[in-house]
Amino acid sequence: MSTTTATTAEYSVSGMTCGHCVSSVTAEVRKLDGVTAVNVDLAAGRVTVSAAGAIDDAAVAAAVAEAGYQVVEAPKDENPGASCCGSCH
């Protein structure tokens, strides 16, 4: 029996301005293998992707591009699970 580790990654996406943008990005990213959830924060320009296994940043960027937008910042893997500044975890 193999175990799969669930992962989550957050991306900054430029160009999203309305609910249609949210729907388009969500639909394209959800098509990726293993993706279990997509949460788009329109106000912050952030897309959070959850998957059953590893998340392919290039595939997410391609899906976002297919929807008509651009990933401008991919997640950093320097210290997975830590907070942004490292002080609260």
PDB file of C-alpha atoms in Angstrom, residues 36-74:
ATOM      1  CA  THR A  36      -8.118  18.324  -5.168  1.00  0.00           C
ATOM      2  CA  ALA A  37      -8.975  21.987  -4.562  1.00  0.00           C
ATOM      3  CA  VAL A  38      -8.382  25.450  -5.995  1.00  0.00           C
ATOM      4  CA  ASN A  39      -9.037  28.613  -3.997  1.00  0.00           C
ATOM      5  CA  VAL A  40      -8.716  31.992  -5.701  1.00  0.00           C
ATOM      6  CA  ASP A  41      -8.431  35.141  -3.580  1.00  0.00           C
ATOM      7  CA  LEU A  42      -9.304  37.800  -6.142  1.00  0.00           C
ATOM      8  CA  ALA A  43      -8.522  40.769  -3.896  1.00  0.00           C
ATOM      9  CA  ALA A  44      -5.039  39.465  -3.088  1.00  0.00           C
ATOM     10  CA  GLY A  45      -4.350  38.045  -6.553  1.00  0.00           C
ATOM     11  CA  ARG A  46      -3.481  34.685  -4.997  1.00  0.00           C
ATOM     12  CA  VAL A  47      -4.338  31.162  -6.082  1.00  0.00           C
ATOM     13  CA  THR A  48      -3.972  28.291  -3.608  1.00  0.00           C
ATOM     14  CA  VAL A  49      -3.786  24.800  -5.065  1.00  0.00           C
ATOM     15  CA  SER A  50      -4.182  21.596  -3.050  1.00  0.00           C
ATOM     16  CA  ALA A  51      -3.266  18.224  -4.514  1.00  0.00           C
ATOM     17  CA  ALA A  52      -3.084  14.588  -3.538  1.00  0.00           C
ATOM     18  CA  GLY A  53       0.654  14.563  -4.300  1.00  0.00           C
ATOM     19  CA  ALA A  54       3.373  16.871  -5.554  1.00  0.00           C
ATOM     20  CA  ILE A  55       2.277  20.011  -7.364  1.00  0.00           C
ATOM     21  CA  ASP A  56       3.968  20.786 -10.672  1.00  0.00           C
ATOM     22  CA  ASP A  57       4.553  24.565 -10.649  1.00  0.00           C
ATOM     23  CA  ALA A  58       5.073  24.637 -14.428  1.00  0.00           C
ATOM     24  CA  ALA A  59       1.766  22.826 -15.020  1.00  0.00           C
ATOM     25  CA  VAL A  60      -0.066  25.261 -12.735  1.00  0.00           C
ATOM     26  CA  ALA A  61       1.533  28.214 -14.555  1.00  0.00           C
ATOM     27  CA  ALA A  62       0.511  26.710 -17.907  1.00  0.00           C
ATOM     28  CA  ALA A  63      -3.076  26.200 -16.706  1.00  0.00           C
ATOM     29  CA  VAL A  64      -3.243  29.783 -15.445  1.00  0.00           C
ATOM     30  CA  ALA A  65      -1.868  30.967 -18.815  1.00  0.00           C
ATOM     31  CA  GLU A  66      -4.505  28.877 -20.619  1.00  0.00           C
ATOM     32  CA  ALA A  67      -7.118  30.804 -18.637  1.00  0.00           C
ATOM     33  CA  GLY A  68      -5.547  34.065 -19.859  1.00  0.00           C
ATOM     34  CA  TYR A  69      -3.533  35.135 -16.820  1.00  0.00           C
ATOM     35  CA  GLN A  70       0.048  34.870 -15.591  1.00  0.00           C
ATOM     36  CA  VAL A  71       1.699  33.391 -12.524  1.00  0.00           C
ATOM     37  CA  VAL A  72       4.060  36.109 -11.330  1.00  0.00           C
ATOM     38  CA  GLU A  73       5.351  34.344  -8.237  1.00  0.00           C
ATOM     39  CA  ALA A  74       5.587  30.629  -7.585  1.00  0.00           C
TER      40      ALA A  74
END
